[in-house]
mmCIF file of C-alpha atoms in Angstrom:
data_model
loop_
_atom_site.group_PDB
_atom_site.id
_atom_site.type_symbol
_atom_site.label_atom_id
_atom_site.label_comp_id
_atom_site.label_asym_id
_atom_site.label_seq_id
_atom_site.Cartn_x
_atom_site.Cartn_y
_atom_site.Cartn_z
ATOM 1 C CA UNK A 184 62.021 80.358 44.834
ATOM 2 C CA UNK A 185 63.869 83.694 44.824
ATOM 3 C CA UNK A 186 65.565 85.356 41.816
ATOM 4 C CA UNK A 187 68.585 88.059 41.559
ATOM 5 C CA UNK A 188 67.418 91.307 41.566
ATOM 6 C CA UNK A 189 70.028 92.266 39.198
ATOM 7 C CA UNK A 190 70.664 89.591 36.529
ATOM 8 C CA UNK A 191 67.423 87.777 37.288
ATOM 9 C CA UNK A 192 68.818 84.233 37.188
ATOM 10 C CA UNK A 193 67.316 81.671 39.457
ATOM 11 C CA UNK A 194 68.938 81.836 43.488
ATOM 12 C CA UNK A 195 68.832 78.994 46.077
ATOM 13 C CA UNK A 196 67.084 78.948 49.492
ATOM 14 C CA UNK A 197 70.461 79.765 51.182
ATOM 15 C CA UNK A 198 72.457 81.842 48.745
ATOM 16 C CA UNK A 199 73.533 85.388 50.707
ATOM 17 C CA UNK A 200 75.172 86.574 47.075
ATOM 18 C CA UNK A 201 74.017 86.019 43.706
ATOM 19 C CA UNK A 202 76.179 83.112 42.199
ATOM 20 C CA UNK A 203 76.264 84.950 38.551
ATOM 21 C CA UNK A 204 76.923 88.973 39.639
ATOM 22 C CA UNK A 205 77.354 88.667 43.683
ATOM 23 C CA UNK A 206 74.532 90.958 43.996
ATOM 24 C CA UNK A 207 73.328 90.227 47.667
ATOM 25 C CA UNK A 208 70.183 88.472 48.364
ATOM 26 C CA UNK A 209 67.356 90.272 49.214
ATOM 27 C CA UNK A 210 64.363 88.732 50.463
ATOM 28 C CA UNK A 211 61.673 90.656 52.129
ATOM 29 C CA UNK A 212 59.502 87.777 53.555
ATOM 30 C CA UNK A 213 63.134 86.538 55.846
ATOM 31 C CA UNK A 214 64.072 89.022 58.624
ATOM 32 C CA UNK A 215 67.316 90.814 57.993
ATOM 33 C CA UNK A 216 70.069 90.399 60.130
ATOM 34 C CA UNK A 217 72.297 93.749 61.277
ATOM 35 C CA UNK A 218 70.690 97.194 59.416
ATOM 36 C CA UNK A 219 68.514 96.631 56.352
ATOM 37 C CA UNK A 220 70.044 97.986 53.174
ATOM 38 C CA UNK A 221 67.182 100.485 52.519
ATOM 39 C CA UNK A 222 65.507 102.745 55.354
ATOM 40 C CA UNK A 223 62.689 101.694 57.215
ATOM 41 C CA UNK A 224 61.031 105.689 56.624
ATOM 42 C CA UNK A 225 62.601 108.812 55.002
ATOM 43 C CA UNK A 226 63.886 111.560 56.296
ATOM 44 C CA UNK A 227 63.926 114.611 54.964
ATOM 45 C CA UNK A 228 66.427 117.086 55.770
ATOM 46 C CA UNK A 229 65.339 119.901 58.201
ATOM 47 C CA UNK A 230 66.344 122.847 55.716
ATOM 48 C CA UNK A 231 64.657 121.018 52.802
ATOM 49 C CA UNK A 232 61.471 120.722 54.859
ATOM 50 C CA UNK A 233 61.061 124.408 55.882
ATOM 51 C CA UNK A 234 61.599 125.251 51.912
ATOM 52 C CA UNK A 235 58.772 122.615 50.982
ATOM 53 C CA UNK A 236 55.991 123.610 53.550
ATOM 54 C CA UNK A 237 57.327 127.466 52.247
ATOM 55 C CA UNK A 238 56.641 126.538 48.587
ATOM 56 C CA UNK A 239 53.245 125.175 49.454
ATOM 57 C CA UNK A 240 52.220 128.063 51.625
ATOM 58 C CA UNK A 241 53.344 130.312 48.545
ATOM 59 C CA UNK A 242 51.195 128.273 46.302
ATOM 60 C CA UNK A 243 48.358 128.433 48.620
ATOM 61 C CA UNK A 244 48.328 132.252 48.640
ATOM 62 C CA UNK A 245 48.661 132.718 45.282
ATOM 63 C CA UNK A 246 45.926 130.673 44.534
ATOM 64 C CA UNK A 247 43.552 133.093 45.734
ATOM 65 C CA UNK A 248 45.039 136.141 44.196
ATOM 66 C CA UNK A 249 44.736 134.479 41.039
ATOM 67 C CA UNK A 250 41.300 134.306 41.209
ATOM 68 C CA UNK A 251 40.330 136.662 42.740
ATOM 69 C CA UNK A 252 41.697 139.564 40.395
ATOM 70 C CA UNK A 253 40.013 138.041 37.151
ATOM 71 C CA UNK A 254 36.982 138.016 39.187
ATOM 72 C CA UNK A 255 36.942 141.543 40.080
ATOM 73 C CA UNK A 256 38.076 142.734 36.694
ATOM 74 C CA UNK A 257 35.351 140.755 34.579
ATOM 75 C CA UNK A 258 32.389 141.072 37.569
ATOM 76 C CA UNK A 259 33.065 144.253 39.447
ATOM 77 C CA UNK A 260 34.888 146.371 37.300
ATOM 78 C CA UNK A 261 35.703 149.497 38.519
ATOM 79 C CA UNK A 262 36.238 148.190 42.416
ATOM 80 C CA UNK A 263 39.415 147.707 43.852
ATOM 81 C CA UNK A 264 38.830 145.255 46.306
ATOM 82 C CA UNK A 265 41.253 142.098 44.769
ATOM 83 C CA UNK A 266 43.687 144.944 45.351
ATOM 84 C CA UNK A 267 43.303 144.259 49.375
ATOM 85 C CA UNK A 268 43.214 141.074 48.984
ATOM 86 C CA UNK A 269 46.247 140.588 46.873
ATOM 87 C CA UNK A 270 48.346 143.086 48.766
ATOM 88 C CA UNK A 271 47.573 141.250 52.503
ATOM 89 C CA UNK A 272 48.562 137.980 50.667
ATOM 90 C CA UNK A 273 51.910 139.824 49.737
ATOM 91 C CA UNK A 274 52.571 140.972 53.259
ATOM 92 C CA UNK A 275 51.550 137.925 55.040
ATOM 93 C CA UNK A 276 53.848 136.047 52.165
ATOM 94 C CA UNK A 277 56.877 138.280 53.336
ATOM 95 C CA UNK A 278 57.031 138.506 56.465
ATOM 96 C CA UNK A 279 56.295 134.472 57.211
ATOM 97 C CA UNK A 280 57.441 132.576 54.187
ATOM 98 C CA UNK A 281 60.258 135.049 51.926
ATOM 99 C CA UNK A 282 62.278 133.864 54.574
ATOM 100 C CA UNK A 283 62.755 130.716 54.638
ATOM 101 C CA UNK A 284 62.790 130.978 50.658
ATOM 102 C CA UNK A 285 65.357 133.059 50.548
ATOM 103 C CA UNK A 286 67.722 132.787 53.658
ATOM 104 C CA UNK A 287 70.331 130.813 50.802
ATOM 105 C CA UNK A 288 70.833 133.639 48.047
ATOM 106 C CA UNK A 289 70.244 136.968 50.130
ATOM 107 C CA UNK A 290 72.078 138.439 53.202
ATOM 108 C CA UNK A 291 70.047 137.429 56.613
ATOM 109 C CA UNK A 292 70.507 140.154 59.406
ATOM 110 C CA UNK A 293 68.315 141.406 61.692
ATOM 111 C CA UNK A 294 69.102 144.874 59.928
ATOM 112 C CA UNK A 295 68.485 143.993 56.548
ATOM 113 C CA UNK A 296 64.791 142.253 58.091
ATOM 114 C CA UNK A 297 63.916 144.511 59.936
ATOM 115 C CA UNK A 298 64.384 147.173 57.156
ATOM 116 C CA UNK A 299 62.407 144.999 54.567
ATOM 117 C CA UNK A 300 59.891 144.401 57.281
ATOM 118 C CA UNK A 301 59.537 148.804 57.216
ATOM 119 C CA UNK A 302 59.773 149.003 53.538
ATOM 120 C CA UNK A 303 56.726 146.460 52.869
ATOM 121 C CA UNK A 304 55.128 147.574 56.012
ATOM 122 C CA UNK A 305 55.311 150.988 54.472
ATOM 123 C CA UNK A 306 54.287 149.943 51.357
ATOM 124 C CA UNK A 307 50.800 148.162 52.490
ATOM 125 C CA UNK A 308 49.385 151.266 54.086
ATOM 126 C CA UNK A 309 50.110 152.879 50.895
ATOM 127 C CA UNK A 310 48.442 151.134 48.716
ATOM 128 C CA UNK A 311 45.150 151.257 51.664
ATOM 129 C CA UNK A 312 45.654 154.850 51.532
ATOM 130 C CA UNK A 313 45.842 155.112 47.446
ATOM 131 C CA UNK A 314 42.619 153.055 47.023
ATOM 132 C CA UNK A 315 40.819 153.829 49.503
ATOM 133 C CA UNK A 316 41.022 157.700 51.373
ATOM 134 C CA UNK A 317 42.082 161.352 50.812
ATOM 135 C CA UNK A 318 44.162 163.921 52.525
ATOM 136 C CA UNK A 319 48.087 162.981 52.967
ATOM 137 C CA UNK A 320 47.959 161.165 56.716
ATOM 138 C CA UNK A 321 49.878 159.098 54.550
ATOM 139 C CA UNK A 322 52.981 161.042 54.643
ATOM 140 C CA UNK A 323 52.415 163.063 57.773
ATOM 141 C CA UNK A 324 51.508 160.172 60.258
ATOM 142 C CA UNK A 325 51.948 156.717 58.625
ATOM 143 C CA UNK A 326 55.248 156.788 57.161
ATOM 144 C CA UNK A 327 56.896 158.916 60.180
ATOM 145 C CA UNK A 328 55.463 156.288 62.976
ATOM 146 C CA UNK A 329 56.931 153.541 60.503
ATOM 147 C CA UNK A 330 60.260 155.090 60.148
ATOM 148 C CA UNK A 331 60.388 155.762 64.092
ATOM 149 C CA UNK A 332 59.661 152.073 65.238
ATOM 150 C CA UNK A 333 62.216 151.091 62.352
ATOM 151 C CA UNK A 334 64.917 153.223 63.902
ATOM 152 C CA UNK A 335 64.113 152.256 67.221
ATOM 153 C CA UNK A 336 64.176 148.743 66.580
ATOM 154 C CA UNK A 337 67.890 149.713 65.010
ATOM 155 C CA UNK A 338 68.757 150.843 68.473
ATOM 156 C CA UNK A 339 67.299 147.649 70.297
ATOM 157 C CA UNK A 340 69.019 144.924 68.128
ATOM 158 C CA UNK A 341 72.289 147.170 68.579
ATOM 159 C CA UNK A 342 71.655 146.860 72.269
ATOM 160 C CA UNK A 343 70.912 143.327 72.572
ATOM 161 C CA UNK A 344 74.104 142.411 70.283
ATOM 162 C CA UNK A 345 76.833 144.310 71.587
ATOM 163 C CA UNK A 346 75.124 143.215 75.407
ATOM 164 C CA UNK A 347 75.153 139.528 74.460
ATOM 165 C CA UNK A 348 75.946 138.506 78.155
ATOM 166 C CA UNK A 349 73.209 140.996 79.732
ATOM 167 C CA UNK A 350 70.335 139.364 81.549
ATOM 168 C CA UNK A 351 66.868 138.838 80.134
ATOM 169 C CA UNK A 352 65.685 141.532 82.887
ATOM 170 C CA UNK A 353 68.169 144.222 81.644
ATOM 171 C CA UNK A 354 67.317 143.447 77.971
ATOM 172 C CA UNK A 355 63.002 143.251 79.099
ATOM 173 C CA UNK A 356 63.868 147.049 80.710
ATOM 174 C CA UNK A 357 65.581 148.415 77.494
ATOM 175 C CA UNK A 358 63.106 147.278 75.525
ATOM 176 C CA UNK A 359 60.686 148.406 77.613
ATOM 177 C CA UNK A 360 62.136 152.217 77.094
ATOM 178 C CA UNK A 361 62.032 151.649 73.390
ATOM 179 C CA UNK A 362 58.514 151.022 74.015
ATOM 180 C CA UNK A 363 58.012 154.014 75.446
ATOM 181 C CA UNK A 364 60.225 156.367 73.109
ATOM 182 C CA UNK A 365 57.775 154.438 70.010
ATOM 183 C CA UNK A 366 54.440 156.207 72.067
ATOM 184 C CA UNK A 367 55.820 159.368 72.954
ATOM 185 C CA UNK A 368 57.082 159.699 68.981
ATOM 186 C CA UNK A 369 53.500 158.442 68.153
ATOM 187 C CA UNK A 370 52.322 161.240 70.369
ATOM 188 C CA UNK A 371 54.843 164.209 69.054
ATOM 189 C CA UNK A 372 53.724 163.177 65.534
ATOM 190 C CA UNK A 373 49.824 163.380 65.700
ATOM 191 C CA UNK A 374 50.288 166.857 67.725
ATOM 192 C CA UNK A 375 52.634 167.905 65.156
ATOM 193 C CA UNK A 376 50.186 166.453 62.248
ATOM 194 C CA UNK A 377 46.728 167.545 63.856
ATOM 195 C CA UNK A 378 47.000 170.478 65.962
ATOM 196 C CA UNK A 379 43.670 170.897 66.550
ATOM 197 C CA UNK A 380 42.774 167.205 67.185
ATOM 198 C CA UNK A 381 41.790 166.623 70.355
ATOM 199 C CA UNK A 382 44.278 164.333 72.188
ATOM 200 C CA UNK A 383 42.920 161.511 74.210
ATOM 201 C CA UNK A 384 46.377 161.024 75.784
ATOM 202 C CA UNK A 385 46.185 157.138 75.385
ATOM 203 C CA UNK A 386 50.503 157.277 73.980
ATOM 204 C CA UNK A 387 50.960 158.978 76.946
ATOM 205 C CA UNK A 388 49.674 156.726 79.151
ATOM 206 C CA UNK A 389 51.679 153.879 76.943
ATOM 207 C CA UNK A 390 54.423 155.894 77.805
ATOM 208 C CA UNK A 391 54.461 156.710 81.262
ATOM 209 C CA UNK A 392 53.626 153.720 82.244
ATOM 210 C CA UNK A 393 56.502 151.640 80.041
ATOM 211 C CA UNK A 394 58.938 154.326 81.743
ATOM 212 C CA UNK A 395 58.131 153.169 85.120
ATOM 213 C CA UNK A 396 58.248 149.627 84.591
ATOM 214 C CA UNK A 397 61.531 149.742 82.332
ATOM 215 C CA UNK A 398 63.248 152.083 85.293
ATOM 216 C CA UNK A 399 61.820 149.348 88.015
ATOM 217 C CA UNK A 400 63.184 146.296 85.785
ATOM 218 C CA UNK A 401 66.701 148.390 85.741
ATOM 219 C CA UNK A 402 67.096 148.714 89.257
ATOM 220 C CA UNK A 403 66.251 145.118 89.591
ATOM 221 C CA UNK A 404 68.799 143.949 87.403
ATOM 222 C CA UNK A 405 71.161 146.660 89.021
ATOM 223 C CA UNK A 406 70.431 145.673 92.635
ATOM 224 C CA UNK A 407 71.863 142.145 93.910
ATOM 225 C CA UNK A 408 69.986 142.783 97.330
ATOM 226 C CA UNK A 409 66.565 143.612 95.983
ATOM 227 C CA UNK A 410 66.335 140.800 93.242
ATOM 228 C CA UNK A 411 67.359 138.514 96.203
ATOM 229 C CA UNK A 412 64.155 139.985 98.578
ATOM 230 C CA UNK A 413 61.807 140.071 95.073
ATOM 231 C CA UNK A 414 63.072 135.927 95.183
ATOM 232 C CA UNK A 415 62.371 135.230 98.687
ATOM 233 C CA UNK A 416 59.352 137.237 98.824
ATOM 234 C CA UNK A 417 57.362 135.923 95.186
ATOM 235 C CA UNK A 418 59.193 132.223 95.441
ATOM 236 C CA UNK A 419 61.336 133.394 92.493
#
């Protein structure tokens, strides 16, 4: 005995519509012929998805910043260390999930990113430096070696956008150099900051040894003949 799921009234074995409101008859225990009128699972759009698991991984990291700051205020007084806690949960929360929260009702460029990426960047060694030492290596080496890989990064996603068509080996080799510009600014700043600091050269070696290989992946993607003999030779 089956009734209308609409109107309720009383169907027969072999009515396909409802006699009363030509609803049409549902009955799960008979296989449905063609597509079923509801789906089998649900699907949740792709976008939706990424802005769900983002909600919950913002929920999950405020969590402990909201307990952890009572804790240290009422307990510890007088230490600092929710501060550490709170401001890692910040910069993990922008750089992995901000995104994907806000990709709809801000501009999303690789410029604007990579700038925000600097600021907060910036902003985190800051607040390790307020809290926690003396002297201004702050402003004399943190926020120039930020400000340098920020520019240089400027320079590489100029590169790799106006050289769409270039090949991954030309693009590994520029990148390479902007490797190596990053440790020889690294290396200008901490003479410049600490004279009389004993260098152990390790930005240097960074350096040189970026140079090379960023000159060597040049040629390569330069040279028809050699990337032909590096083919042959490694079973490229």
């Amino acid at each position: 005995m089956s009734y209308c799921v609409n109107c309720g009234v009383e169907l027969d074995d072999s009515a396909k519509t409802c006699a009363l409101c030509g609803t049409p008859v549902l009955n799960p225990n008979k296989p449905a012929a063609g597509e079923t009128p509801y789906p089998e699972k649900i699907v949740i759009p792709q976008n939706k998805l990424q802005r769900y698991r983002a909600t919950v991984a913002t929920l999950v990291m405020l969590l402990p910043i909201l307990v952890c700051i009572p804790i240290n205020y009422f307990i510890t007084p007088g230490l600092y260390w929710s501060v550490y806690v709170a401001s890692t949960l910040i910069l993990l929360w922008i750089f992995f999930v901000a995104p994907f929260l806000l990709r709809r009702t801000l501009p999303h460029t690789p410029y604007i990113s990579l700038t925000l990426d600097g600021v907060i960047t910036a902003a985190y060694i800051y607040v390790m430096y307020h809290y926690n030492s003396s002297g201004t290596w702050f402003y004399r080496i943190a926020l120039p070696m930020v400000a340098a890989f920020v520019v240089l990064g400027y320079i590489l996603i100029f590169f790799c956008q106006k050289n769409k068509n270039a090949s991954l080996i030309r693009k590994a080799a520029f990148a390479l150099a902007m490797v190596a510009l990053y440790a020889a600014a690294t290396e200008f700043i901490f003479l410049i900051s600490m004279p009389n600091l004993i260098a152990d050269c390790v930005a240097l070696t960074v350096f040189f040894t970026t140079a090379v290989l960023a000159i060597f992946l040049r040629f390569a993607s330069e040279n028809k003949q050699f990337r032909a003999w590096v083919s042959r030779k490694f079973f490229l």
